[in-house]
Coordinates of C-alpha atoms in Angstrom, one line a residue:
X1 CA -85.8 82.3 -38.2
X2 CA -87.0 85.9 -37.5
X3 CA -83.6 87.3 -38.6
X4 CA -83.8 85.3 -41.8
X5 CA -87.3 86.4 -42.4
X6 CA -86.3 90.1 -42.1
X7 CA -83.4 89.6 -44.6
X8 CA -85.7 87.9 -47.1
X9 CA -88.4 90.5 -46.7
X10 CA -85.9 93.1 -47.7
X11 CA -85.8 91.5 -51.2
X12 CA -89.4 92.7 -51.8
X13 CA -90.5 89.3 -53.2
X14 CA -87.5 88.8 -55.6
X15 CA -87.4 85.1 -56.4
X16 CA -84.0 85.0 -58.0
X17 CA -81.6 87.2 -56.0
X18 CA -77.9 87.4 -56.5
X19 CA -75.8 86.0 -53.6
X20 CA -72.6 87.8 -52.6
X21 CA -69.9 87.0 -50.0
X22 CA -67.7 89.6 -48.5
X23 CA -67.8 92.7 -46.3
X24 CA -68.4 96.4 -46.2
X25 CA -67.0 98.9 -43.7
X26 CA -67.7 102.6 -43.4
X27 CA -65.2 105.0 -41.8
X28 CA -65.2 108.8 -41.2
X29 CA -62.2 110.5 -42.8
X30 CA -60.9 114.0 -41.9
X31 CA -60.4 115.6 -45.3
X32 CA -57.9 118.1 -43.9
X33 CA -55.5 115.6 -42.3
X34 CA -56.5 112.4 -44.2
X35 CA -56.8 110.6 -40.9
X36 CA -59.2 107.6 -41.0
X37 CA -61.4 107.2 -38.0
X38 CA -62.7 103.9 -36.5
X39 CA -65.3 101.9 -38.3
X40 CA -68.8 103.4 -38.0
X41 CA -70.6 100.4 -39.4
X42 CA -69.5 97.0 -40.7
X43 CA -71.4 94.4 -42.7
X44 CA -70.1 90.9 -43.0
X45 CA -71.9 88.3 -45.2
X46 CA -70.9 85.5 -42.9
X47 CA -72.8 87.1 -40.1
X48 CA -76.0 87.4 -42.1
X49 CA -78.8 84.8 -41.5
X50 CA -78.6 83.5 -45.1
X51 CA -74.8 83.3 -45.0
X52 CA -74.7 85.6 -48.0
X53 CA -75.7 89.1 -48.9
X54 CA -78.8 88.8 -51.1
X55 CA -79.3 91.5 -53.8
X56 CA -82.5 91.8 -55.9
X57 CA -82.0 90.5 -59.4
X58 CA -83.5 93.6 -61.0
X59 CA -84.8 91.6 -64.0
X60 CA -87.4 93.6 -66.0
X61 CA -89.1 90.5 -67.4
X62 CA -92.3 89.6 -65.6
X63 CA -91.8 85.9 -66.6
X64 CA -88.4 85.8 -64.8
X65 CA -89.1 87.8 -61.6
X66 CA -92.6 89.3 -61.1
X67 CA -91.5 91.4 -58.1
X68 CA -88.5 93.1 -59.8
X69 CA -90.5 93.5 -63.0
X70 CA -93.2 95.3 -61.1
X71 CA -90.6 97.7 -59.7
X72 CA -89.3 98.3 -63.2
X73 CA -92.8 98.9 -64.5
X74 CA -93.6 101.5 -61.7
X75 CA -90.3 103.2 -62.3
X76 CA -91.1 103.4 -66.0
X77 CA -94.5 104.8 -65.2
X78 CA -93.1 107.6 -63.1
X79 CA -90.4 108.3 -65.7
X80 CA -93.1 108.7 -68.5
X81 CA -95.4 110.6 -66.2
X82 CA -92.7 113.1 -65.2
X83 CA -92.3 114.0 -68.9
X84 CA -96.0 114.5 -69.3
X85 CA -97.0 116.2 -66.0
X86 CA -93.7 117.4 -64.6
X87 CA -92.1 116.5 -61.3
X88 CA -88.8 114.8 -60.4
X89 CA -86.8 117.6 -61.9
X90 CA -89.1 118.3 -64.8
X91 CA -91.1 121.5 -64.7
X92 CA -94.9 121.3 -64.7
X93 CA -95.0 123.6 -67.7
X94 CA -94.5 120.6 -70.0
X95 CA -98.2 120.0 -69.8
X96 CA -98.7 122.9 -72.2
X97 CA -96.1 121.7 -74.7
X98 CA -97.3 119.9 -77.9
X99 CA -97.4 116.1 -77.1
X100 CA -98.5 113.1 -79.1
X101 CA -98.6 109.4 -78.6
X102 CA -97.4 107.6 -81.8
X103 CA -97.2 103.9 -82.8
X104 CA -95.2 102.8 -85.7
X105 CA -95.4 99.1 -86.9
X106 CA -93.5 96.7 -89.0
X107 CA -94.5 95.9 -92.6
X108 CA -96.1 92.6 -93.7
X109 CA -94.0 89.5 -94.2
X110 CA -97.0 87.5 -95.3
X111 CA -100.7 87.1 -94.4
X112 CA -101.4 86.0 -90.8
X113 CA -104.5 85.0 -88.8
X114 CA -106.0 88.2 -87.3
X115 CA -109.3 89.7 -86.1
X116 CA -110.4 92.3 -88.6
X117 CA -113.3 93.7 -86.7
X118 CA -116.7 92.2 -87.5
X119 CA -115.4 90.6 -90.7
X120 CA -114.0 87.0 -90.5
X121 CA -110.3 86.3 -90.9
X122 CA -108.8 85.4 -94.3
X123 CA -109.1 81.8 -93.2
X124 CA -112.9 82.2 -93.0
X125 CA -113.1 81.9 -89.2
X126 CA -113.9 84.4 -86.4
X127 CA -111.0 84.2 -83.9
X128 CA -111.4 84.7 -80.2
X129 CA -108.9 87.0 -78.4
X130 CA -107.2 84.0 -76.9
X131 CA -107.0 81.9 -80.0
X132 CA -103.4 80.6 -80.3
X133 CA -103.5 80.8 -84.1
X134 CA -103.6 84.6 -84.0
X135 CA -100.5 86.1 -85.5
X136 CA -99.4 82.8 -87.1
X137 CA -99.0 82.7 -90.9
X138 CA -101.8 81.4 -93.1
X139 CA -99.2 79.6 -95.1
X140 CA -95.9 79.1 -93.2
X141 CA -94.1 77.9 -96.3
X142 CA -94.7 81.3 -98.0
X143 CA -94.1 83.5 -95.0
X144 CA -90.8 85.5 -95.2
X145 CA -89.2 84.4 -92.0
X146 CA -85.8 85.7 -93.1
X147 CA -87.0 89.2 -93.6
X148 CA -89.0 89.1 -90.4
X149 CA -85.9 88.3 -88.3
X150 CA -83.8 90.9 -90.2
X151 CA -86.5 93.5 -89.6
X152 CA -86.3 93.0 -85.9
X153 CA -82.5 93.2 -86.0
X154 CA -82.6 96.5 -87.9
X155 CA -85.6 98.0 -86.0
X156 CA -83.3 100.0 -83.6
X157 CA -81.4 101.5 -86.5
X158 CA -84.6 102.3 -88.3
X159 CA -85.9 104.2 -85.2
X160 CA -82.7 106.2 -85.0
X161 CA -83.1 107.3 -88.6
X162 CA -86.7 108.1 -88.0
X163 CA -85.8 110.6 -85.2
X164 CA -83.3 112.3 -87.6
X165 CA -86.0 112.6 -90.3
X166 CA -88.5 113.9 -87.7
X167 CA -86.2 116.8 -86.7
X168 CA -85.7 117.6 -90.4
X169 CA -89.5 117.5 -91.1
X170 CA -90.3 119.8 -88.1
X171 CA -87.6 122.3 -89.2
X172 CA -88.9 122.3 -92.8
X173 CA -92.5 123.1 -91.6
X174 CA -91.2 125.8 -89.3
X175 CA -89.1 127.4 -92.2
X176 CA -85.8 126.7 -90.4
X177 CA -82.6 125.2 -91.6
X178 CA -81.2 122.1 -89.9
X179 CA -78.4 124.1 -88.3
X180 CA -80.9 126.7 -86.9
X181 CA -83.5 124.2 -85.6
X182 CA -81.7 123.4 -82.3
X183 CA -81.7 127.1 -81.4
X184 CA -85.5 127.2 -81.6
X185 CA -86.9 123.9 -80.5
X186 CA -86.0 120.4 -79.3
X187 CA -87.7 117.0 -79.8
X188 CA -88.0 115.0 -76.6
X189 CA -89.4 111.5 -76.6
X190 CA -89.7 108.3 -74.6
X191 CA -90.4 105.0 -76.4
X192 CA -90.9 101.3 -75.7
X193 CA -90.7 98.3 -78.0
X194 CA -93.6 95.8 -78.1
X195 CA -93.9 92.5 -79.9
X196 CA -96.9 91.8 -82.0
X197 CA -98.3 88.2 -82.0
X198 CA -96.6 87.6 -85.3
X199 CA -93.2 88.2 -83.6
X200 CA -92.5 91.6 -85.2
X201 CA -91.4 94.6 -83.1
X202 CA -93.2 97.9 -83.2
X203 CA -92.7 101.0 -81.2
X204 CA -94.9 103.1 -78.9
X205 CA -93.6 106.6 -78.2
X206 CA -94.5 109.8 -76.4
X207 CA -93.1 112.7 -78.5
X208 CA -93.0 116.2 -77.1
X209 CA -91.9 119.4 -78.7
X210 CA -90.0 121.7 -76.4
X211 CA -88.0 124.9 -76.5
X212 CA -84.2 124.8 -77.2
X213 CA -83.3 123.8 -73.6
X214 CA -85.9 121.0 -73.3
X215 CA -88.8 121.0 -70.9
X216 CA -87.4 124.0 -69.0
X217 CA -88.1 126.3 -71.9
X218 CA -91.4 127.0 -73.7
X219 CA -91.8 125.8 -77.3
X220 CA -91.8 128.4 -80.1
X221 CA -95.1 130.0 -81.2
X222 CA -95.2 127.9 -84.4
X223 CA -95.1 124.6 -82.4
X224 CA -98.4 122.7 -82.3
X225 CA -99.7 119.2 -82.0
X226 CA -100.9 119.3 -85.5
X227 CA -97.5 120.3 -86.9
X228 CA -95.9 117.5 -84.8
X229 CA -98.4 115.0 -86.1
X230 CA -97.8 116.0 -89.7
X231 CA -94.1 115.8 -89.3
X232 CA -94.2 112.3 -87.7
X233 CA -96.4 111.0 -90.6
X234 CA -93.9 112.4 -93.1
X235 CA -90.9 111.1 -91.3
X236 CA -92.3 107.6 -90.8
X237 CA -93.1 107.3 -94.5
X238 CA -89.7 108.4 -95.7
X239 CA -87.5 106.6 -93.2
X240 CA -85.5 103.7 -94.8
X241 CA -82.7 101.7 -93.3
X242 CA -80.4 99.7 -95.7
X243 CA -80.0 96.0 -95.0
X244 CA -77.7 93.2 -96.2
X245 CA -77.6 91.6 -99.5
X246 CA -78.2 87.8 -99.0
X247 CA -77.9 85.4 -101.9
X248 CA -78.4 88.2 -104.4
X249 CA -81.4 89.7 -102.6
X250 CA -81.1 93.2 -101.3
X251 CA -83.0 94.0 -98.1
X252 CA -84.2 97.5 -97.3
X253 CA -86.3 98.1 -94.2
X254 CA -89.1 100.7 -93.6
X255 CA -92.0 101.0 -91.3
X256 CA -95.4 99.5 -92.2
X257 CA -98.4 101.4 -93.4
X258 CA -100.2 101.2 -90.1
X259 CA -99.4 104.4 -88.2
X260 CA -101.3 105.7 -85.2
X261 CA -100.8 109.3 -83.9
X262 CA -103.0 110.8 -81.2
X263 CA -102.7 114.0 -79.3
X264 CA -102.2 113.7 -75.6
X265 CA -104.5 115.9 -73.5
X266 CA -104.6 116.7 -69.8
X267 CA -105.6 114.1 -67.2
X268 CA -109.0 115.7 -66.5
X269 CA -110.1 116.5 -70.1
X270 CA -113.5 115.1 -71.3
X271 CA -114.2 113.3 -68.1
X272 CA -111.4 110.8 -68.8
X273 CA -112.6 109.9 -72.3
X274 CA -109.7 111.5 -74.1
X275 CA -106.2 110.1 -74.3
X276 CA -104.8 111.3 -71.0
X277 CA -101.2 111.5 -69.8
X278 CA -101.9 108.9 -67.1
X279 CA -103.4 106.4 -69.6
X280 CA -100.4 106.8 -71.9
X281 CA -97.8 106.3 -69.1
X282 CA -99.6 103.2 -67.8
X283 CA -99.8 101.8 -71.4
X284 CA -96.1 102.3 -72.1
X285 CA -95.0 101.0 -68.6
X286 CA -97.1 97.8 -69.1
X287 CA -95.0 96.8 -72.2
X288 CA -91.7 97.8 -70.6
X289 CA -91.7 94.5 -68.6
X290 CA -92.8 92.2 -71.5
X291 CA -90.7 90.6 -74.2
X292 CA -91.2 88.3 -77.1
X293 CA -92.1 85.5 -74.7
X294 CA -95.4 87.1 -73.7
X295 CA -96.6 87.7 -77.2
X296 CA -95.4 84.7 -79.2
X297 CA -94.6 82.1 -76.5
X298 CA -90.9 82.1 -77.2
X299 CA -88.0 82.1 -74.7
X300 CA -87.1 84.6 -72.0
X301 CA -83.4 83.7 -71.9
X302 CA -80.6 83.0 -74.4
X303 CA -79.9 79.8 -76.1
X304 CA -76.5 78.1 -75.8
X305 CA -77.3 75.4 -78.4
X306 CA -80.0 75.1 -81.0
X307 CA -80.6 71.5 -79.8
X308 CA -82.2 73.0 -76.7
X309 CA -85.3 73.7 -78.7
X310 CA -85.9 69.9 -79.0
X311 CA -86.7 69.8 -75.2
X312 CA -88.9 72.9 -75.3
X313 CA -92.6 73.0 -76.2
X314 CA -92.6 76.2 -78.3
X315 CA -95.3 77.3 -80.8
X316 CA -94.2 76.3 -84.3
X317 CA -94.2 79.9 -85.5
X318 CA -91.9 81.1 -82.7
X319 CA -89.7 78.1 -83.1
X320 CA -89.2 78.7 -86.8
X321 CA -88.3 82.4 -86.1
X322 CA -85.7 81.3 -83.6
X323 CA -84.3 78.7 -86.0
X324 CA -84.1 81.3 -88.8
X325 CA -82.3 83.7 -86.5
X326 CA -79.9 80.9 -85.5
X327 CA -79.2 80.0 -89.1
X328 CA -78.6 83.6 -90.2
X329 CA -76.3 84.0 -87.2
X330 CA -73.9 81.5 -88.7
X331 CA -73.2 83.8 -91.7
X332 CA -70.0 85.8 -91.6
X333 CA -71.6 88.7 -93.4
X334 CA -74.2 89.0 -90.6
X335 CA -71.8 88.6 -87.7
X336 CA -72.3 92.2 -86.6
X337 CA -76.0 91.5 -85.9
X338 CA -75.1 88.8 -83.3
X339 CA -78.3 86.9 -84.3
X340 CA -77.5 83.8 -82.3
X341 CA -77.1 85.8 -79.1
X342 CA -80.5 87.4 -79.8
X343 CA -82.3 84.4 -81.3
X344 CA -84.5 84.1 -78.3
X345 CA -85.6 87.8 -79.0
X346 CA -86.3 86.8 -82.6
X347 CA -83.4 89.0 -83.8
X348 CA -84.3 92.2 -81.9
X349 CA -81.2 93.5 -80.1
X350 CA -82.2 97.0 -79.1
X351 CA -83.2 98.5 -75.8
X352 CA -86.8 98.0 -74.9
X353 CA -87.3 101.4 -73.4
X354 CA -85.3 104.5 -74.3
X355 CA -85.7 108.3 -74.0
X356 CA -84.0 111.5 -74.9
X357 CA -81.9 113.1 -72.2
X358 CA -84.2 116.1 -71.7
X359 CA -87.5 114.2 -71.6
X360 CA -87.6 113.6 -67.8
X361 CA -85.7 112.0 -65.0
X362 CA -83.8 108.7 -65.4
X363 CA -84.3 105.2 -64.0
X364 CA -80.9 105.5 -62.3
X365 CA -82.1 108.6 -60.4
X366 CA -85.2 106.9 -59.3
X367 CA -83.3 103.9 -58.1
X368 CA -80.8 106.1 -56.3
X369 CA -83.6 107.9 -54.5
X370 CA -85.2 104.6 -53.5
X371 CA -81.8 103.2 -52.2
X372 CA -81.2 106.4 -50.1
X373 CA -84.7 106.1 -48.7
X374 CA -84.1 102.5 -47.7
X375 CA -80.8 103.4 -46.1
X376 CA -82.4 106.0 -44.0
X377 CA -85.2 103.6 -43.0
X378 CA -82.7 101.0 -42.0
X379 CA -80.8 103.5 -39.9
X380 CA -84.0 104.5 -38.1
X381 CA -84.9 100.8 -37.5
X382 CA -81.4 100.3 -35.9
X383 CA -81.9 103.3 -33.7
X384 CA -79.1 105.3 -35.4
X385 CA -79.3 108.9 -36.2
X386 CA -79.6 109.0 -40.0
X387 CA -76.5 110.7 -41.5
X388 CA -75.8 111.8 -45.0
X389 CA -72.9 110.2 -46.9
X390 CA -70.9 113.4 -46.4
X391 CA -70.6 114.4 -42.7
X392 CA -69.8 117.8 -41.2
X393 CA -67.5 120.2 -42.8
X394 CA -64.0 118.7 -43.2
X395 CA -65.3 115.1 -43.0
X396 CA -66.5 112.6 -45.5
X397 CA -67.3 108.8 -45.4
X398 CA -64.9 106.2 -46.7
X399 CA -66.5 103.0 -47.8
X400 CA -64.3 99.9 -48.1
X401 CA -66.1 96.9 -49.6
X402 CA -65.1 93.6 -51.1
X403 CA -67.7 91.2 -52.6
X404 CA -67.5 88.0 -54.6
X405 CA -70.3 86.3 -56.5
X406 CA -71.3 83.0 -55.0
X407 CA -74.5 82.1 -56.9
X408 CA -78.0 83.1 -57.8
X409 CA -81.4 82.1 -56.3
X410 CA -82.7 80.9 -53.0
X411 CA -82.3 77.7 -51.2
X412 CA -85.4 75.5 -50.9
X413 CA -85.9 76.6 -47.3
X414 CA -85.4 80.2 -48.1
X415 CA -87.8 79.9 -51.1
X416 CA -90.4 78.3 -48.8
X417 CA -90.0 81.1 -46.2
X418 CA -90.1 83.8 -48.8
X419 CA -93.3 82.4 -50.3
X420 CA -94.8 82.2 -46.9
X421 CA -94.0 85.9 -46.2
X422 CA -95.5 86.9 -49.6
X423 CA -98.7 84.9 -48.8
X424 CA -98.9 86.5 -45.3
X425 CA -98.6 89.9 -46.9
X426 CA -101.4 89.2 -49.4
X427 CA -103.6 88.0 -46.6
X428 CA -103.0 91.0 -44.5
X429 CA -104.0 93.3 -47.4

């Protein structure tokens, strides 16, 4: 039991781990002679208390695995923060670069129940924040469900076109040609997608204006937050993505009129009243672990058959969006959108969080650093002398591994013990 508890505690609270069977062996290799030395360490799944090697699922959705989603959220927070404050390979000088926090939204597909400040909703009522009718159509029969689903499906392409227009608008305001712009400045950004209650995707983004080599170089003298704000407004209003022609109706997609752009200031400005880098990073990271299920009450996993909806208690608005996506997915002229595969996402098939290469570090680098730290901690716990992967000059480490997938999740006994460990940890805090 203590050994099993130690293995489960290594999952960090993951409730749906991947189970692998196999082995892993490490050998020292003399790079000059090619001679393989005896095994330094060997791991066999059959000798583990659980009978399998348990790997964290790594799911970013808080509805699927809260523990792994929290790790993803924190990694996203540090990724965004590094691009605002510096650190983790990004110079601290980025704090002096022009930076804004921009939100672009979807257009209207029909009137919905909302909370317009002190005024009542169009339905004549004042809705509370937790009112389930918020975001649902006033008249479902007149709501354009088809365009709403297709908007989500084309949102990623629309954002890509927006970034192209943004560079053009900045170059125009700086008096530069498109070819000359990369030699003077670079646009770096990190964005996350969020679902509104009506089921439409919108984007939150940190946009930064750097020198030609990214955060390592200062921006040109003409660069300013006001210029960046003006360019974003112009680019958002001009960005258009062509859509399909369905039953004689041509679809064209653009951003909605609601556009919010705010300058990001330092963390200590105005006693915390201004929009700080920490507040922006926390806001973006929060939505990195949420999908359509948290906003509209839809599914957090794919459908295999549309008949599955008959056994699920979904809100009528979310169910109709899913059924619309499923029906559109049957059309051959829309096969490239793969709407049935993304029906649970209401048609959206893009990445939830993306960034430009020069914005800051990567999630992969953060995970690699964490894995290396855990490896060293495990070596110290075993009483070994922690060694790097590459040994002394002329030596390296050869890793031989063979793993097969055996299942997902915990057994009832493992789940009970894992929950007890989590409860014990909460009580100790």
